[in-house]
Tab-separated table of C-alpha atoms in Angstrom:
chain	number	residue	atom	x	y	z
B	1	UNK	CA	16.749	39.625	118.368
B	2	UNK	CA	19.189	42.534	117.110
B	3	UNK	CA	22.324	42.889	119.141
B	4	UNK	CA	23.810	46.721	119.365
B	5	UNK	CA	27.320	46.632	120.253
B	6	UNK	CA	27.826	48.613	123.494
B	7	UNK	CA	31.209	50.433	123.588
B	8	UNK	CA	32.340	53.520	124.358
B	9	UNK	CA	31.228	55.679	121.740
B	10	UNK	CA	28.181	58.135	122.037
B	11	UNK	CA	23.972	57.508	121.399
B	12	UNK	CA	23.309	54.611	120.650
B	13	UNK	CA	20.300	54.416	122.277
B	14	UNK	CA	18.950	56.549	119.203
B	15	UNK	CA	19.644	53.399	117.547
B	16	UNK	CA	17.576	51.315	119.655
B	17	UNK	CA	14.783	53.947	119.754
B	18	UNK	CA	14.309	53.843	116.122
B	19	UNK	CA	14.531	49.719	116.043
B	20	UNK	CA	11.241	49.999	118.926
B	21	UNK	CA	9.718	52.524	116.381
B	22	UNK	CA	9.925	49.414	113.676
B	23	UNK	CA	8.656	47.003	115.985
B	24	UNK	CA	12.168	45.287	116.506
B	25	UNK	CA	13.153	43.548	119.710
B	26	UNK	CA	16.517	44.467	120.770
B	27	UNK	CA	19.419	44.401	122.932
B	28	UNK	CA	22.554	47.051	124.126
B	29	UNK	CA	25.444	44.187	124.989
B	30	UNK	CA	29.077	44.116	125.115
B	31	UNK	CA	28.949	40.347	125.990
B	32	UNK	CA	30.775	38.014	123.032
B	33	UNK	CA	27.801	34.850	123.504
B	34	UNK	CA	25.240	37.086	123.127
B	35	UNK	CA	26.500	39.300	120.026
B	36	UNK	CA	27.393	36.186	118.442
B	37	UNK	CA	24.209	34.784	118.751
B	38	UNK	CA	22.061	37.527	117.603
B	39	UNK	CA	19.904	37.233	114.269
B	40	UNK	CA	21.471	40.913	113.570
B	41	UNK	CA	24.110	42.898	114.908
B	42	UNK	CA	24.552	46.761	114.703
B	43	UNK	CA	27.780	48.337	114.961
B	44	UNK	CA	26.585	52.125	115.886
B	45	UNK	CA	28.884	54.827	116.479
B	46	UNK	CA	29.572	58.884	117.003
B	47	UNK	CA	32.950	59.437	118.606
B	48	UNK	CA	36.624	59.571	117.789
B	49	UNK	CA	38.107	56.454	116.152
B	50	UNK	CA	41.637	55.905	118.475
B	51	UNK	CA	39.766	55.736	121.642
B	52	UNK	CA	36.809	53.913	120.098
B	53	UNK	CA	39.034	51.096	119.012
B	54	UNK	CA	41.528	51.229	121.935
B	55	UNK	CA	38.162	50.450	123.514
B	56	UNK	CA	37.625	47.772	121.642
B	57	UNK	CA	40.604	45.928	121.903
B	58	UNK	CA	40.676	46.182	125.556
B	59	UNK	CA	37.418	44.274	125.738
B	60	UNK	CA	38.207	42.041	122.782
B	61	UNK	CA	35.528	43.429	121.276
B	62	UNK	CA	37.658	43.369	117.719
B	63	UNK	CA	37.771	39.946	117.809
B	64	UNK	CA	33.620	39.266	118.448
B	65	UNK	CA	32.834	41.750	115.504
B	66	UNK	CA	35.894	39.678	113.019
B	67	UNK	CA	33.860	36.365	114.247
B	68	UNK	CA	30.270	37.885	113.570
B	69	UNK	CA	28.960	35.687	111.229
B	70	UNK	CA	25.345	36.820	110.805
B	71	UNK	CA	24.593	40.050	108.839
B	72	UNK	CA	26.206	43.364	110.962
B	73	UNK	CA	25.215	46.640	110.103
B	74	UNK	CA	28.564	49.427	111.136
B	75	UNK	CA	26.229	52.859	111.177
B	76	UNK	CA	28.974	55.868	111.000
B	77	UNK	CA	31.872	55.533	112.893
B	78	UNK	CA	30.893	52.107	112.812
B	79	UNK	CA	31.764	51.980	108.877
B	80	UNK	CA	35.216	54.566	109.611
B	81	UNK	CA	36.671	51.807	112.203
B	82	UNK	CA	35.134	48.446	109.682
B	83	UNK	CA	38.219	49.692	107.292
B	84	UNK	CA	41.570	49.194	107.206
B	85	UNK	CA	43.005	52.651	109.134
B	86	UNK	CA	41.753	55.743	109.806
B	87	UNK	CA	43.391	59.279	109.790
B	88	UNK	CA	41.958	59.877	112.853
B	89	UNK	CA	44.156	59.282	115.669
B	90	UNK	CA	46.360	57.360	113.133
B	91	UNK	CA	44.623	54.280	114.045
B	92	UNK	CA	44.426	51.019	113.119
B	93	UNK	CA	41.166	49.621	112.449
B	94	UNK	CA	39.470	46.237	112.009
B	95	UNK	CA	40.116	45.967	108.425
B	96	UNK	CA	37.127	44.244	107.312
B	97	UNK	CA	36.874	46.945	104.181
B	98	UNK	CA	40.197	47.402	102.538
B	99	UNK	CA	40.323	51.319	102.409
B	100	UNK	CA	41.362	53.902	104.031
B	101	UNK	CA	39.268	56.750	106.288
B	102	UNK	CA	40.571	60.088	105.504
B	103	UNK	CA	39.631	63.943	106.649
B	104	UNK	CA	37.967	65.757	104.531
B	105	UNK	CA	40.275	68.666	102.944
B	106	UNK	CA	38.928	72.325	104.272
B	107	UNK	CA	37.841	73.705	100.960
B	108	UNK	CA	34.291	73.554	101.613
B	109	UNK	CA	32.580	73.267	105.257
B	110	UNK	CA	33.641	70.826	107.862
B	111	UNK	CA	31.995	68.447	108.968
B	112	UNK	CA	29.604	67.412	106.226
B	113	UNK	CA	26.200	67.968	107.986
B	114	UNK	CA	22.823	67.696	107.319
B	115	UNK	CA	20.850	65.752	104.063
B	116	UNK	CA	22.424	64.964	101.492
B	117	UNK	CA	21.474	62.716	98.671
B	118	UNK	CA	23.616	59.704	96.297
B	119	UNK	CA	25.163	59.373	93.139
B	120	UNK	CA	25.057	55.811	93.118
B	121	UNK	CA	23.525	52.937	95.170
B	122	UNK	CA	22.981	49.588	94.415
B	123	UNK	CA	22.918	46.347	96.950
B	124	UNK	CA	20.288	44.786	99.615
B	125	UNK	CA	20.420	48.182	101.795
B	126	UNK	CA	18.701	50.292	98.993
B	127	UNK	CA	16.128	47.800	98.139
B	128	UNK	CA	13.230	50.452	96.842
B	129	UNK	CA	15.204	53.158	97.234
B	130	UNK	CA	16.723	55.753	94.568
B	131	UNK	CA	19.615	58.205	94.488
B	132	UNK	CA	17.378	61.509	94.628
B	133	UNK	CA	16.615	60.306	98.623
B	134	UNK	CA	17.854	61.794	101.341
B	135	UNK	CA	19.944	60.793	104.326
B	136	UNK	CA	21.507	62.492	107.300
B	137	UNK	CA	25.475	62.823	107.431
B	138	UNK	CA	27.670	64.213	109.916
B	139	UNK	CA	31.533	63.578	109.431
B	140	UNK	CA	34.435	64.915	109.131
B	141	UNK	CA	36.114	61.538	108.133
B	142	UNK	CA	35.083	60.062	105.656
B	143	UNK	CA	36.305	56.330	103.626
B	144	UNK	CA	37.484	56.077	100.192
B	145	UNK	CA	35.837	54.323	97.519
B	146	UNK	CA	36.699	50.726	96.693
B	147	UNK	CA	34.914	47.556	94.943
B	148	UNK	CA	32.904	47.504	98.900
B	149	UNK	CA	31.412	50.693	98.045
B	150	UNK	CA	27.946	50.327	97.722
B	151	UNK	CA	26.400	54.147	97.616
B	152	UNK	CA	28.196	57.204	96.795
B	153	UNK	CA	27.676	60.641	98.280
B	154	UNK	CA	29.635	63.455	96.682
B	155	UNK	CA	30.241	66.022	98.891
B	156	UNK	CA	33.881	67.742	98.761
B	157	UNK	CA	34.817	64.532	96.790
B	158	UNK	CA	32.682	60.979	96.381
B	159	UNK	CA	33.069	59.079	99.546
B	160	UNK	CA	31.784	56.038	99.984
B	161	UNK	CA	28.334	56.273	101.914
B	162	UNK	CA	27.661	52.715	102.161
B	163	UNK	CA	29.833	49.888	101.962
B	164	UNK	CA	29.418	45.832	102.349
B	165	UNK	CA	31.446	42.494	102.455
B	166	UNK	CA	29.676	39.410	102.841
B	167	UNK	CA	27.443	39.965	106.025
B	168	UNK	CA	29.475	42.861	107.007
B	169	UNK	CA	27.317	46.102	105.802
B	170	UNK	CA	27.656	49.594	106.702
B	171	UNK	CA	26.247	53.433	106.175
B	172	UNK	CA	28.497	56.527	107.208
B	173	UNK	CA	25.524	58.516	107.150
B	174	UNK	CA	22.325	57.866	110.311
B	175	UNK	CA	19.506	55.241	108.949
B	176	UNK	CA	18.339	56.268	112.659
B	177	UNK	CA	18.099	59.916	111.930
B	178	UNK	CA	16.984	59.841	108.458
B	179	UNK	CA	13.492	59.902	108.572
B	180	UNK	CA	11.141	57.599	106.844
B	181	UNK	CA	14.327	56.915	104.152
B	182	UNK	CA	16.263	55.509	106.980
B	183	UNK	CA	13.274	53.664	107.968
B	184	UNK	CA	13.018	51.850	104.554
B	185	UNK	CA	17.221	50.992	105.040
B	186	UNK	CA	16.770	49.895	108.740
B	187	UNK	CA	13.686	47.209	107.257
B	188	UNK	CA	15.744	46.014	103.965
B	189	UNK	CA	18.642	45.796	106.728
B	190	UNK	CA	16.137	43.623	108.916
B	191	UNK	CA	14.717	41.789	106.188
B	192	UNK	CA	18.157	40.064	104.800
A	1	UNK	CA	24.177	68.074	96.941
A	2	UNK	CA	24.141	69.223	100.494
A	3	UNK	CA	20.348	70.009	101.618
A	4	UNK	CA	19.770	73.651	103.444
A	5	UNK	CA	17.915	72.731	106.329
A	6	UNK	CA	14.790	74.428	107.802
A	7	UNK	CA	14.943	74.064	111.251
A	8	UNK	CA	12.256	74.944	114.013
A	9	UNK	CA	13.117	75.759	117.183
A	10	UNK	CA	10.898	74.923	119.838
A	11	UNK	CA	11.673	77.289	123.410
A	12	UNK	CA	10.576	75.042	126.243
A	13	UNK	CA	9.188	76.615	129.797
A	14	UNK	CA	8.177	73.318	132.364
A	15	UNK	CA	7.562	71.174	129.925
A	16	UNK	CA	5.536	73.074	127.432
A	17	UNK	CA	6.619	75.108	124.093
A	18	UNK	CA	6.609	78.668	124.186
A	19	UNK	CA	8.086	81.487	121.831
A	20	UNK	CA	9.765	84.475	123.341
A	21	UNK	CA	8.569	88.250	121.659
A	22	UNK	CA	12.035	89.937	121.571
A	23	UNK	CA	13.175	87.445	123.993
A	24	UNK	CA	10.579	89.425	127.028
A	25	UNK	CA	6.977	88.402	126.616
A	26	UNK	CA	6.179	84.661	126.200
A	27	UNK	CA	2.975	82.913	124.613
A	28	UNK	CA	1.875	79.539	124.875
A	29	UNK	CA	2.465	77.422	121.634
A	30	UNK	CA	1.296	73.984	122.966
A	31	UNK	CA	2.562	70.487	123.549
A	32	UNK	CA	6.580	69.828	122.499
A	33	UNK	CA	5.841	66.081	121.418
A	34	UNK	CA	3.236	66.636	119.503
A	35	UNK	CA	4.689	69.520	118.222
A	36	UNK	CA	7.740	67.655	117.421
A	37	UNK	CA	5.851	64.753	115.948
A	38	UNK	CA	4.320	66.899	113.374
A	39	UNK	CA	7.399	69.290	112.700
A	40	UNK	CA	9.200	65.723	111.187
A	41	UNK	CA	5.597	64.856	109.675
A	42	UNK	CA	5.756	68.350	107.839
A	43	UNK	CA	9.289	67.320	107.000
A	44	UNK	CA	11.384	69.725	109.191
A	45	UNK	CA	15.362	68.890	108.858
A	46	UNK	CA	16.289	69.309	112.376
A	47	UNK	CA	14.105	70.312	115.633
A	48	UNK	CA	16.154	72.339	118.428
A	49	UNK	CA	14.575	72.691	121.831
A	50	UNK	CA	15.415	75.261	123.898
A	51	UNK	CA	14.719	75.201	127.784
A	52	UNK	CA	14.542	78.963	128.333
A	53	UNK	CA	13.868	78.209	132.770
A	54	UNK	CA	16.570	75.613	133.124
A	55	UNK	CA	15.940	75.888	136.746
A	56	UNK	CA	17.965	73.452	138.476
A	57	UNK	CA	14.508	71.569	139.655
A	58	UNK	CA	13.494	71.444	135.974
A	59	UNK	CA	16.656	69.809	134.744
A	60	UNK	CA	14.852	66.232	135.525
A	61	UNK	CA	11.895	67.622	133.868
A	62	UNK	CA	13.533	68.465	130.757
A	63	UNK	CA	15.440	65.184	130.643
A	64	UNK	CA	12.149	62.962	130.862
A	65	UNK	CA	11.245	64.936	127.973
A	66	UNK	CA	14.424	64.419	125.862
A	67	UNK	CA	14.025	60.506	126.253
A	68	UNK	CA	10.125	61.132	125.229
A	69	UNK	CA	11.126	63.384	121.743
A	70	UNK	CA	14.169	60.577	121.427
A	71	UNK	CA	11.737	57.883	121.599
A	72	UNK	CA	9.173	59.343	118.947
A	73	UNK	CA	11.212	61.292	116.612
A	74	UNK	CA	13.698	60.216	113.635
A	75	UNK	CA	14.575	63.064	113.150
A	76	UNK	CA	18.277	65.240	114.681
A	77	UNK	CA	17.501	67.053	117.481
A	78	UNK	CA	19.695	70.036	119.582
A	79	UNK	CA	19.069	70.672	123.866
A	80	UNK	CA	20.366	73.683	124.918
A	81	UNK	CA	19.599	75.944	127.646
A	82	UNK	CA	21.003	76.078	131.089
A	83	UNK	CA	24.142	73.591	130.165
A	84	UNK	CA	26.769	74.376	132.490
A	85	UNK	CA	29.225	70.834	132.680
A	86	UNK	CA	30.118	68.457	130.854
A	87	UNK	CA	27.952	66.301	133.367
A	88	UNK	CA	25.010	68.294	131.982
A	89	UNK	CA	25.378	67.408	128.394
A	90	UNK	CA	26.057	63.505	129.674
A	91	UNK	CA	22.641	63.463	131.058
A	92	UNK	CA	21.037	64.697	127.858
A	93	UNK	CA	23.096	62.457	125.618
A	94	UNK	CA	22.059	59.968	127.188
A	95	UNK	CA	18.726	60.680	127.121
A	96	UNK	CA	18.928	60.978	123.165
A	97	UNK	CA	19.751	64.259	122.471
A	98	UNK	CA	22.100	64.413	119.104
A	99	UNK	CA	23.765	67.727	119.708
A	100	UNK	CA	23.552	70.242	122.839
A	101	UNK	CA	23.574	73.438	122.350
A	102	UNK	CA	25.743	75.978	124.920
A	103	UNK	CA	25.504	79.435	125.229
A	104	UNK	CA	26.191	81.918	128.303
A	105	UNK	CA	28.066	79.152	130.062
A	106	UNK	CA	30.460	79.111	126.595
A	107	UNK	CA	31.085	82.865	127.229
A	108	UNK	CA	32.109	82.072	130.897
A	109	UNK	CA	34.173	78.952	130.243
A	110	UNK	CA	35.431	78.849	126.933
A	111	UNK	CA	36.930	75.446	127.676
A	112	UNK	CA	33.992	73.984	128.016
A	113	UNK	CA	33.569	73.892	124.245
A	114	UNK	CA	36.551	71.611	123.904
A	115	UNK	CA	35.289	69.501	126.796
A	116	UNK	CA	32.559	68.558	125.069
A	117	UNK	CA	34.001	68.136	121.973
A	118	UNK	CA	36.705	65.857	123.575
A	119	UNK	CA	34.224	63.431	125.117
A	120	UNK	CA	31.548	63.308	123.043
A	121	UNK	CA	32.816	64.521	119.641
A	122	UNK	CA	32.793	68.153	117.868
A	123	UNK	CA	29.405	67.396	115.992
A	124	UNK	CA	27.397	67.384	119.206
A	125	UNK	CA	28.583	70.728	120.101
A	126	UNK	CA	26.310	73.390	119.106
A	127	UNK	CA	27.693	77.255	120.481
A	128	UNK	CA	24.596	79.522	120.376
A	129	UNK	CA	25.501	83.310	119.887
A	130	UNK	CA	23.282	85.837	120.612
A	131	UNK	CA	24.665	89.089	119.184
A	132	UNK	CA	23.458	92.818	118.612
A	133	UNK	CA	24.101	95.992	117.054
A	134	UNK	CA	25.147	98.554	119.246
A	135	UNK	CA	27.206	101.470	118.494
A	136	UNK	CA	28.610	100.554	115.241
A	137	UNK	CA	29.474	97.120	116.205
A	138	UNK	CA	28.073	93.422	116.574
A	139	UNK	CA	28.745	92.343	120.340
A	140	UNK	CA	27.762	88.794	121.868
A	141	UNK	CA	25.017	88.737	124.559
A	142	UNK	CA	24.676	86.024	127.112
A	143	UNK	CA	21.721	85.577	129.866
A	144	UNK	CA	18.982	84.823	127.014
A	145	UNK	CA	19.754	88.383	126.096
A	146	UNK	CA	20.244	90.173	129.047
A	147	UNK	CA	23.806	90.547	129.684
A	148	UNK	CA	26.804	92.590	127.101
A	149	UNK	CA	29.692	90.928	126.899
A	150	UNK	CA	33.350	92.696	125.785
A	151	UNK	CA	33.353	89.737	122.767
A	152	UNK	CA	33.102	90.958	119.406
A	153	UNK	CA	30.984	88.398	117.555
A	154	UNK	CA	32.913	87.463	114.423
A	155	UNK	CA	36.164	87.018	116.673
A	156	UNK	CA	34.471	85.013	119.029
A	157	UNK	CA	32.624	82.673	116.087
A	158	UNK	CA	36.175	82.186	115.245
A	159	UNK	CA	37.370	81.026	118.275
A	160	UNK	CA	35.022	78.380	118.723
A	161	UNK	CA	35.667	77.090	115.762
A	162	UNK	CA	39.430	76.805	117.375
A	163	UNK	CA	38.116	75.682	120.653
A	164	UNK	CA	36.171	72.137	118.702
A	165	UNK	CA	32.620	73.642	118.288
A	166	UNK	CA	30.980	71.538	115.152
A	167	UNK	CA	27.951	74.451	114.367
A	168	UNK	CA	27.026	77.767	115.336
A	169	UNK	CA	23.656	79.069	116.017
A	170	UNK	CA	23.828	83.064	115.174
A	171	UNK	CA	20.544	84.750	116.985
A	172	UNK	CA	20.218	88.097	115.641
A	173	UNK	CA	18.738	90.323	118.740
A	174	UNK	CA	17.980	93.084	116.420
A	175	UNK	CA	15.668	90.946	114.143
A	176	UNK	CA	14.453	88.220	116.651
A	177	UNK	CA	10.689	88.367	116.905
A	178	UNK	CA	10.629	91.203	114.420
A	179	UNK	CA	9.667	88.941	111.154
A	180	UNK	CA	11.638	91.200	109.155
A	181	UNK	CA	13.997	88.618	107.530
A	182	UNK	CA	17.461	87.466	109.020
A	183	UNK	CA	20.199	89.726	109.771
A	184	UNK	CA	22.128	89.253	106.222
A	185	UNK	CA	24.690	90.975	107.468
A	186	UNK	CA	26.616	89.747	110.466
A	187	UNK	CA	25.016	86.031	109.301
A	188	UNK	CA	27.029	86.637	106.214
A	189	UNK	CA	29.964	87.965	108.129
A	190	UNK	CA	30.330	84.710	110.641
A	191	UNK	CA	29.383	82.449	108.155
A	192	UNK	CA	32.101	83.592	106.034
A	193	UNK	CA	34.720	83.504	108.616
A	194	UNK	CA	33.898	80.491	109.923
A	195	UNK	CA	34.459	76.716	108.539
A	196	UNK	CA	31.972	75.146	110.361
A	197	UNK	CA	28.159	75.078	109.824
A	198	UNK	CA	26.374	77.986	110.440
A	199	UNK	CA	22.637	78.450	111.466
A	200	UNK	CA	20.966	81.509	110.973
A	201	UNK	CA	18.031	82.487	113.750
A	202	UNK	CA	16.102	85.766	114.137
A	203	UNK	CA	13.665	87.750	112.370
A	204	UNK	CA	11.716	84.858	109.694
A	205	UNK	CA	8.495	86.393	108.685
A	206	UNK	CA	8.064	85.363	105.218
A	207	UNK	CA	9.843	82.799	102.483
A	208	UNK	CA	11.305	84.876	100.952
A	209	UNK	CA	13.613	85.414	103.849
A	210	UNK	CA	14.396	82.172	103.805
A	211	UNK	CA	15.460	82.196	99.852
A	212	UNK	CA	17.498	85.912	101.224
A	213	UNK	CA	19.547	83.646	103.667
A	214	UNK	CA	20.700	80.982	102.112
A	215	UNK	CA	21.374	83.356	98.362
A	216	UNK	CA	23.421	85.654	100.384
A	217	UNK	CA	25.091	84.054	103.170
A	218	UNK	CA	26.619	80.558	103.698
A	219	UNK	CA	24.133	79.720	106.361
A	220	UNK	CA	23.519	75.754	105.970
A	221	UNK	CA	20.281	75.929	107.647
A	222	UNK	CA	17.655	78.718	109.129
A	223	UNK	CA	15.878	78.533	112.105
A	224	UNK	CA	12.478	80.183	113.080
A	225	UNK	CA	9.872	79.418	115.647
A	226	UNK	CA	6.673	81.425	115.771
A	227	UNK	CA	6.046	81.604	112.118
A	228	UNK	CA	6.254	77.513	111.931
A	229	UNK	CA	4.362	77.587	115.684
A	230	UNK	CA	1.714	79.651	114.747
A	231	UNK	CA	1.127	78.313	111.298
A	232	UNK	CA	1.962	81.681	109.362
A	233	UNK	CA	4.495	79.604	107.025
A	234	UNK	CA	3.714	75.891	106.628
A	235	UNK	CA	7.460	73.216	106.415
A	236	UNK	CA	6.068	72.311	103.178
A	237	UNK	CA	5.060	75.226	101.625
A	238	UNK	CA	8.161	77.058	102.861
A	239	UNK	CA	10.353	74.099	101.190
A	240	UNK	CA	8.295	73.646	97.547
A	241	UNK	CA	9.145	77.636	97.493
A	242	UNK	CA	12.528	77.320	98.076
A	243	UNK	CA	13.076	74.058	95.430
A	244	UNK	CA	11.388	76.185	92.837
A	245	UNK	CA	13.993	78.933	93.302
A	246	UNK	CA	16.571	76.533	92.853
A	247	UNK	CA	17.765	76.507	96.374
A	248	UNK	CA	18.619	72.725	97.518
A	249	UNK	CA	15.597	71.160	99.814
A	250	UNK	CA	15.678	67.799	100.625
């Protein structure tokens, strides 16, 4: 059983939709026991980052994801609020990546949407995958790149476009939206 | 590097696709899912539907078939038509829909824009301009084409930008149903004042207007609908073209 973190911030039943599509039994819960106990646990997101995490503090949501100890995928604004603090809002996040979310600076289009492809990925998530494929990103935040960084996306700058820390694993861009690519992630993601 | 994206638009009438001629005569193009389905088989970027009635009695209609398309496609997809409140785009949010599109109801109630963007974040707000050439200038249209407005396109691109808008969908009136390529011009012109993503719609007929569009504006993705409908240019053919002239395809 996958657990999908329900807060306050936008569509995740896209997220659920595409786990049905793989066959995947899952569940939309805010409740600590049974996030806790799930096999997997994805941390979706589309929203703004201060409100999203005032959110989560309120229902003490913060400190269910810090005690997660099976593998947690952060999809998005899942990743932006995993790191330390976020330019957005000026907010402080959960700090489980120890980088910073930034804007991006206006000298090309804002926000980064559509496919886009890698310049580097490596780790479980990309199991049979290359850095030629194609994803779906839409930000306008984005994290820097640390030692987490797992996949690179260079758009404006390189960004990191996955990241992970023991079972803690995330994508900024939509494994949900990205076709049979995000398919392939969603399955490695199952399969750990 | 950033993908162009080739996006069909499917118009929606009770439930079933259809493809305005100049926005007045309508044909029957078949069955949305299905049409959907193979869209993201041919390998489509995006799929926007468009409910052209948006009759208060087909509201539930349409959002049955949102949760259907969000249940079988992996795909983004954009709902416009007939979005009016912020209680509107809640309903198809919910129902899966990635982005909503707003048009007339943008022109009426500018604040809507930021709204939407406040609740549900500026990259599910899509502002659909319909504009023509008419004495000498461009001018926005609302009413699926019916009604002039005082708004000068380019200014008003610009102001929903301001107002939290995350893409703009420029219809060209002038070329829509025509097939004889985009309008370069005022697609170049809002694209160019604009920071945000820009979608050019109106007038595809062949792929080389596709290649036109994206070499001469900075349109991040083009939209058509009969010529993907009705088979006349194939997703895959369309995007092997476009790769071998160097434009970037995913």
């Amino acid at each position: 059983m996958i657990a999908i973190i329900k807060y306050n911030a936008g569509n995740i039943s896209s997220v659920q939709n595409a786990l049905t599509r793989l066959g995947c039994q899952s569940i939309i819960t805010d409740e600590p026991k049974e996030i806790l106990t799930a096999d997997k646990v994805i941390f979706p997101g589309v929203g703004e980052a201060s409100s999203a995490m005032k959110y989560l503090i309120e229902k003490k949501l913060d400190k269910t994801i810090l005690a997660i100890k099976n593998p947690m995928l952060g999809i998005c604004l899942g990743q932006q609020l995993m790191c330390e603090f976020s330019e957005e809002g000026n907010t402080k996040c959960l700090g489980i990546y120890n980088t910073l979310v930034k804007k991006f600076p206006n000298t090309d289009i804002v926000p980064h949407m559509g496919w886009n492809s890698f310049t580097k990925v490596d780790g479980t998530l990309f199991k049979n995958l290359k850095t030629i494929d194609n994803v779906y990103f839409v930000h306008s935040y984005y994290a820097e790149i640390n030692e987490q960084t797992t996949a690179v996306c260079d758009y404006i700058q390189p960004f990191s476009a996955a990241m992970q820390k023991d079972n803690f694993y995330a994508t900024q861009f939509h494994p949900e939206k990205s076709a049979d690519i995000g398919e392939q992630i969603l399955k490695n993601f199952i399969e750990i | 590097m950033l993908k162009k994206r080739i996006i069909p638009c499917l118009d929606i009438k009770d439930g079933r696709t259809v493809k305005g001629i100049n926005f007045v005569a309508i044909r029957d193009a078949g069955d949305p899912i299905e049409l959907a389905k193979n869209y993201v088989k041919q390998g489509a970027d995006e799929l926007v539907f468009l409910d052209i009635t948006a009759t208060v009695e087909n509201r539930k209609t349409l959002v049955n078939l949102v949760n259907e398309i969000a249940k079988e496609i992996n795909i983004p997809f954009t709902v416009g038509g007939g979005i009016n409140s912020v209680d509107d785009v809640e309903k198809l949010i919910i129902a899966g829909a990635d982005k909503v599109s707003i048009n007339s109801s943008a022109v009426k109630r500018p604040e809507l824009i930021t709204e939407i963007a406040n609740q549900f974040g500026s990259q599910c707000v899509v502002v659909a301009i319909d504009t023509k050439f008419e004495n000498n200038e461009w001018k926005v249209f609302t009413h699926g084409g019916r009604t002039i407005t005082s708004l000068k396109t380019v200014e008003w691109a610009k102001q929903i930008e301001q107002l939290g808008a995350g893409e703009i969908l420029l219809t060209s009136m002038n070329n829509d149903g025509t097939k004889a390529g985009f309008a370069i011009d005022i697609t170049n012109k809002v694209s160019s004042a604009v920071n945000i993503p820009v979608i050019a719609s109106g007038g595809a007929g062949s792929k080389d207007h596709f290649k036109r569009v994206f070499e001469m504006t900075k349109a991040t993705g083009a939209l058509a609908a009969s010529v993907f409908h009705y088979g006349e240019i194939p997703i895959p053919e369309l995007k092997n073209y476009l790769k071998e002239q160097k434009i970037a395809i995913r």
